[in-house]
Coordinates of C-alpha atoms and ligand atoms in Angstrom, one line a residue:
X179 CA 87.8 173.4 141.9
X180 CA 86.4 174.9 138.9
X181 CA 86.3 173.9 135.4
X182 CA 86.3 176.9 132.8
X183 CA 83.0 177.4 131.0
X184 CA 81.3 174.4 129.4
X185 CA 79.7 174.7 126.1
X186 CA 77.3 171.8 125.1
X187 CA 76.8 172.2 121.4
X188 CA 73.3 170.8 120.3
X189 CA 71.8 170.4 117.1
X190 CA 72.9 169.0 113.7
X191 CA 76.1 169.2 112.4
X192 CA 74.9 170.0 109.0
X193 CA 72.0 172.2 110.1
X194 CA 74.0 175.3 109.1
X195 CA 77.3 176.2 107.4
X196 CA 78.0 178.7 110.3
X197 CA 77.5 176.0 113.0
X198 CA 79.9 173.8 111.1
X199 CA 82.2 176.5 110.7
X200 CA 82.1 177.5 114.4
X201 CA 82.7 173.8 115.5
X202 CA 85.7 173.5 113.4
X203 CA 87.0 176.7 114.9
X204 CA 86.6 175.2 118.4
X205 CA 89.1 172.5 118.0
X206 CA 92.3 172.7 119.7
X207 CA 91.6 175.8 121.6
X208 CA 91.5 176.5 125.2
X209 CA 89.2 177.1 128.1
X210 CA 85.7 175.7 127.0
X211 CA 84.8 172.2 126.5
X212 CA 82.0 171.5 124.1
X213 CA 80.1 168.5 122.9
X214 CA 78.8 168.2 119.5
X215 CA 75.8 166.3 118.3
X216 CA 73.8 166.3 121.3
X217 CA 70.1 167.1 120.6
X218 CA 68.5 169.9 122.6
X219 CA 69.0 168.5 126.2
X220 CA 67.3 170.4 128.9
X221 CA 68.9 172.2 131.7
X222 CA 68.9 169.3 133.8
X223 CA 71.0 167.2 131.6
X224 CA 73.5 169.9 130.9
X225 CA 73.7 170.7 134.8
X226 CA 74.4 167.0 135.5
X227 CA 76.9 167.0 132.8
X228 CA 78.6 170.1 134.3
X229 CA 78.6 168.4 137.8
X230 CA 80.3 165.2 136.2
X231 CA 82.9 167.4 134.6
X232 CA 83.6 169.0 137.9
X233 CA 84.0 165.7 139.7
X234 CA 87.0 164.9 137.3
X235 CA 90.2 165.4 139.3
X236 CA 92.9 163.8 137.2
X237 CA 92.2 160.5 139.2
X238 CA 88.7 159.6 138.0
X239 CA 86.9 158.9 135.0
X240 CA 83.2 159.9 134.0
X241 CA 81.2 157.4 132.0
X242 CA 78.4 158.8 130.0
X243 CA 76.0 156.1 129.1
X244 CA 72.4 155.0 128.7
X245 CA 73.4 151.5 129.7
X246 CA 75.5 151.2 132.5
X247 CA 76.3 147.6 132.6
X248 CA 77.6 147.5 129.0
X249 CA 79.5 150.6 129.3
X250 CA 81.2 149.4 132.5
X251 CA 82.2 146.4 130.4
X252 CA 83.5 148.5 127.6
X253 CA 85.4 150.8 130.0
X254 CA 87.3 147.6 131.0
X255 CA 87.9 146.8 127.6
X256 CA 89.3 150.2 126.8
X257 CA 91.1 150.6 130.2
X258 CA 94.6 150.8 128.7
X259 CA 93.7 154.1 126.7
X260 CA 93.2 155.9 129.9
X261 CA 96.7 157.3 130.8
X262 CA 95.7 158.6 134.1
X263 CA 95.5 156.3 137.3
X264 CA 91.9 155.8 137.9
X265 CA 90.8 155.7 141.5
X266 CA 87.2 156.5 140.9
X267 CA 84.7 156.0 138.5
X268 CA 81.4 158.3 138.0
X269 CA 78.6 157.3 135.8
X270 CA 76.3 159.7 134.0
X271 CA 73.2 158.1 133.1
X272 CA 70.9 159.5 130.5
X273 CA 67.3 159.4 131.3
X274 CA 64.8 158.0 128.8
X275 CA 63.7 160.9 126.6
X276 CA 66.4 163.5 127.7
X277 CA 67.8 163.5 124.4
X278 CA 65.0 164.3 122.2
X279 CA 63.0 161.8 120.1
X280 CA 66.0 159.8 119.0
X281 CA 66.4 156.3 119.5
X282 CA 69.9 156.1 118.3
X283 CA 71.4 158.2 120.9
X284 CA 72.7 155.4 122.9
X285 CA 76.6 155.4 122.5
X286 CA 78.9 155.3 125.5
X287 CA 81.9 157.3 126.2
X288 CA 84.2 158.3 129.1
X289 CA 85.9 161.5 129.9
X290 CA 88.8 162.0 132.2
X291 CA 91.0 164.9 133.0
X292 CA 94.6 164.9 132.4
X293 CA 96.3 168.2 133.4
X294 CA 94.1 170.8 132.2
X295 CA 92.7 168.9 129.3
X296 CA 89.6 166.8 128.9
X297 CA 90.3 163.5 127.1
X298 CA 87.3 161.6 125.6
X299 CA 87.4 158.1 125.0
X300 CA 84.7 156.5 122.8
X301 CA 83.3 153.3 124.4
X302 CA 82.0 152.0 121.2
X303 CA 83.7 150.8 117.9
X304 CA 82.7 153.9 116.1
X305 CA 84.0 157.0 117.9
X306 CA 80.9 159.2 118.0
X307 CA 81.6 162.2 120.0
X308 CA 84.5 164.7 120.3
X309 CA 85.2 167.0 123.0
X310 CA 86.4 170.2 121.7
X311 CA 88.5 172.8 123.3
X312 CA 87.0 175.9 122.4
X313 CA 88.3 179.5 122.1
X314 CA 86.2 181.6 124.5
X315 CA 86.6 184.6 122.3
X316 CA 85.0 182.7 119.5
X317 CA 82.4 185.1 117.6
X318 CA 79.8 182.4 116.9
X319 CA 77.2 184.3 118.7
X320 CA 78.1 187.4 120.5
X321 CA 75.3 187.1 123.0
X322 CA 76.3 183.6 123.8
X323 CA 80.1 183.9 124.0
X324 CA 81.6 182.1 127.0
X325 CA 84.6 183.5 128.5
X326 CA 87.2 181.7 130.2
X327 CA 86.4 181.0 133.8
X328 CA 82.6 181.5 133.3
X329 CA 80.1 179.0 134.6
X330 CA 78.0 178.5 131.6
X331 CA 76.5 175.8 129.6
X332 CA 75.7 176.4 125.9
X333 CA 72.6 174.5 124.8
X334 CA 71.2 174.9 121.4
X335 CA 73.3 177.9 121.0
X336 CA 71.9 179.6 124.1
X337 CA 74.4 179.9 126.9
X338 CA 72.8 179.0 130.5
X339 CA 74.4 180.2 133.6
X340 CA 75.2 177.2 135.9
X341 CA 75.7 179.4 138.9
X342 CA 76.6 177.4 142.1
X343 CA 76.1 174.2 140.5
X344 CA 79.7 173.8 139.5
X345 CA 80.6 174.1 143.4
X346 CA 78.5 171.0 144.5
X347 CA 80.3 168.9 147.0
X348 CA 78.7 165.7 146.0
X349 CA 78.0 165.7 142.1
X350 CA 75.4 163.6 140.8
X351 CA 75.9 162.2 137.3
X352 CA 75.0 163.0 134.1
X353 CA 74.1 161.8 130.6
X354 CA 74.4 160.2 127.1
X355 CA 75.3 161.1 123.6
X356 CA 74.4 160.2 120.0
X357 CA 75.3 156.8 118.0
X358 CA 77.1 156.8 114.7
X359 CA 76.6 160.6 114.4
X360 CA 79.6 162.2 113.6
X361 CA 81.8 159.1 113.6
X362 CA 84.3 160.1 111.0
X363 CA 84.8 163.8 112.0
X364 CA 84.7 162.9 115.7
X365 CA 87.9 160.8 115.4
X366 CA 89.9 163.9 114.9
X367 CA 88.9 165.0 118.3
X368 CA 89.8 162.0 120.3
X369 CA 92.9 163.2 122.3
X370 CA 94.3 159.9 123.7
X371 CA 97.9 159.5 124.7
X372 CA 98.4 156.0 126.2
X373 CA 101.1 155.5 128.7
X374 CA 102.0 151.8 129.6
X375 CA 102.3 152.1 133.1
X376 CA 98.8 152.9 133.6
X377 CA 97.4 150.1 131.6
X378 CA 97.7 147.3 134.2
X379 CA 96.7 149.6 137.1
X380 CA 93.7 150.9 135.5
X381 CA 92.6 147.5 134.1
X382 CA 92.5 146.3 137.7
X383 CA 90.9 149.3 139.4
X384 CA 88.3 149.7 136.6
X385 CA 87.4 146.0 136.8
X386 CA 87.3 146.3 140.7
X387 CA 85.2 149.5 140.7
X388 CA 82.8 148.0 138.2
X389 CA 82.4 144.9 140.5
X390 CA 82.7 147.2 143.7
X391 CA 85.5 145.0 144.8
X392 CA 88.3 146.4 146.9
X393 CA 91.5 146.7 145.1
X394 CA 94.5 144.9 146.5
X395 CA 97.8 145.2 145.1
X396 CA 98.7 141.9 143.4
X397 CA 101.5 139.9 144.5
X398 CA 103.2 136.7 143.3
X399 CA 104.1 135.5 139.8
X400 CA 102.8 137.1 136.6
X401 CA 103.3 136.1 133.2
X402 CA 106.0 138.5 133.0
X403 CA 108.1 136.3 135.2
X404 CA 107.9 133.6 132.9
X405 CA 110.4 133.2 130.1
X406 CA 110.4 131.3 127.0
X407 CA 106.9 130.1 126.8
X408 CA 105.2 133.0 124.9
X409 CA 102.9 130.9 122.8
X410 CA 101.8 128.9 125.8
X411 CA 101.0 132.2 127.5
X412 CA 99.1 133.6 124.6
X413 CA 96.9 130.4 124.4
X414 CA 96.2 130.6 128.2
X415 CA 95.4 134.3 127.7
X416 CA 93.0 133.3 125.0
X417 CA 91.2 130.6 126.8
X418 CA 91.3 131.5 130.4
X419 CA 92.5 135.2 131.4
X420 CA 90.1 137.0 129.0
X421 CA 87.1 134.7 129.6
X422 CA 87.6 135.5 133.5
X423 CA 88.3 139.1 133.1
X424 CA 85.5 139.8 130.6
X425 CA 83.0 137.4 131.3
X426 CA 80.3 139.1 129.3
X427 CA 82.0 138.7 126.2
X428 CA 82.2 135.1 126.3
X429 CA 78.8 134.5 128.0
X430 CA 77.5 132.1 125.2
X431 CA 80.7 130.4 124.4
X432 CA 81.5 126.8 125.7
X433 CA 84.9 127.2 127.3
X434 CA 87.6 124.6 128.0
X435 CA 87.7 124.3 131.6
X436 CA 90.2 121.4 131.6
X437 CA 93.7 122.2 130.5
X438 CA 96.5 119.9 130.4
X439 CA 100.1 121.2 130.8
X440 CA 102.7 118.5 129.8
X441 CA 106.4 118.4 129.4
X442 CA 109.8 117.6 131.3
X443 CA 110.0 118.6 134.9
X444 CA 111.1 122.4 136.0
X445 CA 110.2 124.0 133.2
X446 CA 107.4 126.4 134.3
X447 CA 104.1 124.5 134.6
X448 CA 103.2 125.4 138.2
X449 CA 104.7 128.7 137.6
X450 CA 101.9 129.1 134.8
X451 CA 99.0 128.0 137.1
X452 CA 100.2 130.6 139.8
X453 CA 100.5 133.4 137.1
X454 CA 97.2 132.4 135.7
X455 CA 95.6 133.1 139.1
X456 CA 97.4 136.4 139.5
X457 CA 96.7 137.6 136.1
X458 CA 92.8 137.0 136.7
X459 CA 92.5 137.5 140.5
X460 CA 91.0 134.2 140.5
X461 CA 91.2 132.1 143.6
X462 CA 94.1 129.7 143.3
X463 CA 94.2 126.2 144.8
X464 CA 97.1 123.6 144.2
X465 CA 97.0 119.7 144.6
X466 CA 99.4 117.1 144.1
X467 CA 97.3 114.2 142.7
X468 CA 99.1 111.8 145.2
X469 CA 97.2 113.5 148.0
X470 CA 94.1 112.0 146.6
X471 CA 95.4 108.2 146.9
X472 CA 93.9 106.7 149.9
X473 CA 93.8 103.3 151.3
X474 CA 90.3 103.8 152.7
X475 CA 87.6 102.6 150.3
X476 CA 85.8 105.5 148.5
X477 CA 87.7 108.4 150.2
X478 CA 89.9 109.1 147.2
X479 CA 86.7 109.7 145.0
X480 CA 85.2 111.9 147.9
X481 CA 88.4 114.0 147.9
X482 CA 88.2 114.5 144.2
X483 CA 84.6 115.6 144.3
X484 CA 85.5 118.0 147.1
X485 CA 88.1 119.5 145.1
X486 CA 85.7 120.2 142.3
X487 CA 83.1 121.4 144.8
X488 CA 85.7 123.8 146.0
X489 CA 86.6 125.1 142.6
X490 CA 83.1 125.8 141.7
X491 CA 82.2 127.6 144.9
X492 CA 85.3 129.7 144.6
X493 CA 84.7 130.6 141.0
X494 CA 86.5 132.4 139.3
X495 CA 89.0 129.7 140.4
X496 CA 92.3 128.2 139.2
X497 CA 92.7 124.8 140.5
X498 CA 96.1 123.3 139.7
X499 CA 96.8 119.6 140.0
X500 CA 100.3 118.3 139.7
X501 CA 101.3 114.8 138.8
X502 CA 97.9 114.1 137.2
X503 CA 99.4 110.8 135.8
X504 CA 99.7 109.3 139.3
X505 CA 95.8 109.1 139.6
X506 CA 94.8 109.0 135.9
X507 CA 96.5 106.4 134.3
X508 CA 95.1 104.4 131.4
X509 CA 92.3 101.9 132.6
X510 CA 93.2 98.5 131.5
X511 CA 91.5 96.4 134.1
X512 CA 94.8 94.8 135.3
X513 CA 95.1 94.4 139.0
X514 CA 97.6 97.4 139.3
X515 CA 94.9 99.5 137.9
X516 CA 92.0 98.1 139.8
X517 CA 92.5 100.7 142.7
X518 CA 93.1 103.4 140.3
X519 CA 90.1 103.1 137.9
X520 CA 87.6 104.4 140.4
X521 CA 89.7 107.6 140.7
X522 CA 89.9 108.1 136.9
X523 CA 86.3 107.7 136.6
X524 CA 85.5 110.1 139.3
X525 CA 87.8 112.7 137.5
X526 CA 86.0 112.0 134.2
X527 CA 82.7 112.5 135.8
X528 CA 83.6 115.7 137.8
X529 CA 85.3 117.2 134.5
X530 CA 82.2 116.1 132.4
X531 CA 79.9 117.9 134.9
X532 CA 81.9 121.0 135.1
X533 CA 82.2 121.4 131.5
X534 CA 78.5 121.6 131.2
X535 CA 78.3 124.4 133.5
X536 CA 79.0 128.1 132.6
X537 CA 81.2 128.5 135.9
X538 CA 84.5 129.9 135.4
X539 CA 86.3 127.1 137.4
X540 CA 89.5 126.1 135.4
X541 CA 91.1 123.0 136.3
X542 CA 94.9 122.9 135.2
X543 CA 96.4 119.3 135.3
X544 CA 100.2 119.1 134.8
X545 CA 102.1 115.9 134.0
X546 CA 105.6 114.9 132.8
X547 CA 104.0 111.5 131.4
X548 CA 101.3 112.4 129.1
X549 CA 101.8 109.2 127.5
X550 CA 100.5 107.5 130.7
X551 CA 97.3 109.2 130.9
X552 CA 93.7 107.8 130.2
X553 CA 92.7 108.8 126.6
X554 CA 89.1 109.4 127.9
X555 CA 90.5 112.1 130.3
X556 CA 92.4 114.0 127.8
X557 CA 89.5 114.2 125.3
X558 CA 87.7 117.2 124.5
X559 CA 85.1 118.0 127.1
X560 CA 87.6 116.9 129.8
X561 CA 91.1 118.1 129.8
X562 CA 90.7 118.8 126.2
X563 CA 93.4 121.7 125.7
X564 CA 96.9 120.2 125.8
X565 CA 99.8 122.7 125.9
X566 CA 103.2 121.6 125.9
X567 CA 105.8 123.1 128.3
X568 CA 109.0 122.1 126.8
X569 CA 112.4 122.4 127.7
X570 CA 113.5 126.0 126.7
X571 CA 115.6 126.7 123.8
X572 CA 118.4 129.2 123.7
X573 CA 116.1 132.1 123.1
X574 CA 113.9 131.0 125.9
X575 CA 117.0 130.3 128.2
X576 CA 117.9 134.1 127.7
X577 CA 114.6 135.3 128.6
X578 CA 114.5 133.3 131.7
X579 CA 118.0 134.4 132.5
X580 CA 116.9 137.9 132.1
X581 CA 114.1 137.5 134.3
X582 CA 116.0 135.9 137.0
X583 CA 119.1 138.2 137.0
X584 CA 116.9 141.4 137.5
X585 CA 118.1 143.4 140.3
X586 CA 121.2 141.4 140.9
X587 CA 124.5 143.0 140.5
X588 CA 126.5 141.7 137.5
X589 CA 129.9 142.5 136.1
X590 CA 129.9 144.3 132.8
X591 CA 132.1 141.8 130.9
X592 CA 129.4 139.0 131.7
X593 CA 127.8 137.9 128.3
X594 CA 124.3 136.9 128.5
X595 CA 124.5 135.3 125.0
X596 CA 127.4 133.2 125.9
X597 CA 126.1 131.9 129.0
X598 CA 122.7 130.9 127.7
X599 CA 124.5 129.3 124.8
X600 CA 126.3 127.1 127.0
X601 CA 123.2 126.4 129.1
X602 CA 121.2 125.3 125.9
X603 CA 124.2 123.0 125.1
X604 CA 123.7 121.3 128.5
X605 CA 119.9 121.3 128.3
X606 CA 119.1 123.6 131.3
X607 CA 115.6 124.0 132.2
X608 CA 114.2 127.0 133.9
X609 CA 114.9 126.0 137.3
X610 CA 118.4 125.2 136.5
X611 CA 118.8 128.8 135.1
X612 CA 117.4 130.2 138.5
X613 CA 119.8 128.0 140.6
X614 CA 122.7 128.9 138.4
X615 CA 122.3 132.6 139.1
X616 CA 121.7 132.0 142.8
X617 CA 124.8 129.9 143.0
X618 CA 126.9 132.5 141.1
X619 CA 125.8 135.1 143.5
X620 CA 127.1 133.0 146.3
X621 CA 130.2 132.6 144.3
X622 CA 130.8 136.1 144.2
X623 CA 130.0 136.7 147.9
X624 CA 132.8 134.1 148.6
X625 CA 135.2 135.4 146.1
X626 CA 134.9 138.9 147.7
X627 CA 135.3 137.4 151.1
X628 CA 131.9 138.8 152.3
X629 CA 131.0 135.8 154.5
X630 CA 134.1 136.4 156.4
X631 CA 133.1 140.0 156.9
X632 CA 129.5 139.2 157.8
X633 CA 130.9 136.5 160.4
X634 CA 133.3 139.2 162.0
X635 CA 130.5 141.9 161.9
X636 CA 132.8 144.1 159.7
X637 CA 130.4 144.0 156.6
X638 CA 129.6 147.5 155.6
X639 CA 127.3 149.4 153.2
X640 CA 130.4 150.0 151.0
X641 CA 131.0 146.4 150.8
X642 CA 127.3 145.9 149.6
X643 CA 128.1 148.2 146.9
X644 CA 131.1 146.1 145.8
X645 CA 129.1 142.9 145.1
X646 CA 129.0 141.9 141.4
X647 CA 128.8 138.7 139.8
X648 CA 131.6 137.8 137.5
X649 CA 131.7 135.5 134.5
X650 CA 133.9 133.0 136.5
X651 CA 131.2 133.0 139.3
X652 CA 128.7 132.0 136.5
X653 CA 130.9 129.3 134.9
X654 CA 131.4 127.8 138.5
X655 CA 127.9 127.7 139.1
X656 CA 127.0 126.2 136.0
X657 CA 129.6 123.6 136.1
X658 CA 128.2 122.3 139.5
X659 CA 124.6 122.0 137.9
X660 CA 126.1 120.2 134.9
X661 CA 127.8 117.7 137.2
X662 CA 124.7 117.3 139.0
X663 CA 122.7 116.3 135.9
X664 CA 124.9 113.7 134.8
Ligands
LIG146 P1 107.5 120.0 137.8 O1 107.1 119.3 136.8 O2 108.7 119.2 138.5 O3 106.4 120.1 138.7 P2 107.2 122.7 136.9 O4 107.3 122.5 135.4 O5 106.0 122.8 137.6 O6 108.0 121.3 137.4 P3 108.0 124.9 138.1 O7 107.7 124.5 139.5 O8 107.1 126.0 137.4 O9 108.4 123.9 137.3 O10 109.3 125.8 138.1 C1 110.4 125.6 139.2 C2 111.0 127.0 139.3 O11 112.0 127.0 138.2 C3 110.4 128.1 139.2 O12 110.0 128.3 140.5 C4 111.2 129.2 138.5 O13 112.1 129.7 139.6 C5 112.2 128.4 137.6 N1 111.5 128.3 136.3 C6 111.0 127.2 135.5 N2 110.7 127.5 134.3 C7 110.7 128.7 134.3 C8 110.4 129.7 133.2 N3 109.9 129.3 132.0 N4 110.7 130.9 133.6 C9 111.0 131.3 134.6 N5 111.3 130.7 135.6 C10 111.3 129.3 135.5

């Protein structure tokens, strides 16, 4: 594969009017890629740069940096601006002194190739560099003209033939760029087109590439599978997801490791715990607090200590404890609480210890009875962040309905608004919605005599095409749930 001619323009933008004009002419033309603002870099630098560009194949990104660690982090932050699927990441490191005597030449940027175009992404708040697509016939300097397909690098106005370097099988990577240099003018040259479907993929791939982890497809619940809990999800993103995904940003921040999800049964608390793990790639463990209750002296406390130990060892981790109220009731010295108190004390101790560390081990406790919990446990520094997971309102029910109805055949006359209004009237929770849909599907199968056909082995592909849930199927299914609720 060959890239066309590559021009690296060095020197001050304002040094000469001609240069300025020349550079302006380069914008949005074809075949030559040129960098602006690079001070007299030697052939080594340009060669490495050429290697780097050549390595770009529509599935890779080249990070140009003087500080690999911070640019990797920035690349993760800006991953959603890269609208190609990133499978590989190359880093082009600038050696000290390669950019002549300028301390401020330290900004980071990334390049990727989309179709035939090179896209440059500034990995800094101020875009500082632009890639320009130049017209090879541009008359800047007759002797340095670079024609389409030529293998030349233009340094300080002098074209250097890169010869075979463009054909290296194993490119080594290249270099750096100035800071705050052409901040304003450079913005014009950023050619970014964000495409949503790449966002998630790239975030995960880049994060994995940065930490040399293997990329595995994510399965299981995600936030997009949870309806009616947008503000809870937003808070969890803020306090858990981003701190796990971008630890560098939160390094000196005291994070809330203990989170209490409270609210009526079957409204999505467990779902949130699982989704948190899948959104972050954190290791997930789930417990029911009743598991810790033991008649053997001291063994309940030992199990709690063990759970915390595991959470820390597995960090980043999400540990979900359901029905926390069963072991964390208010301590009141009564005979009933005598057996429970040591567990509460142990939980308090473990939580306080964990809060003192920087380990990204998050403990999510869930309860339907927040009122029963020991006040010390729900104080800040323990389970200090309390999030209500309420019974969904009509809008929430609609979201949940749409999530669960996805990929199921429904007749056209079914009105989601009408159904969710009825659900709201009967105080349906998330689980009721899911069940209503499952039951409605079974009602449809029954109505269409599909069970009979299955039993007689006469069921065909054409029958499969006929299955569609009707309004009546839904109504019957919902009535059944309403009856069960009474
Ligand atoms: P409990 O307090 O009884 O432990 P919970 O609040 O943890 O209940 P979940 O186990 O998360 O409830 O939800 C049960 C099931 O109900 C889920 O697997 C899902 O099918 C459905 N469900 C509940 N809430 C929602 C929701 N907000 N969005 C989508 N599905 C939901």
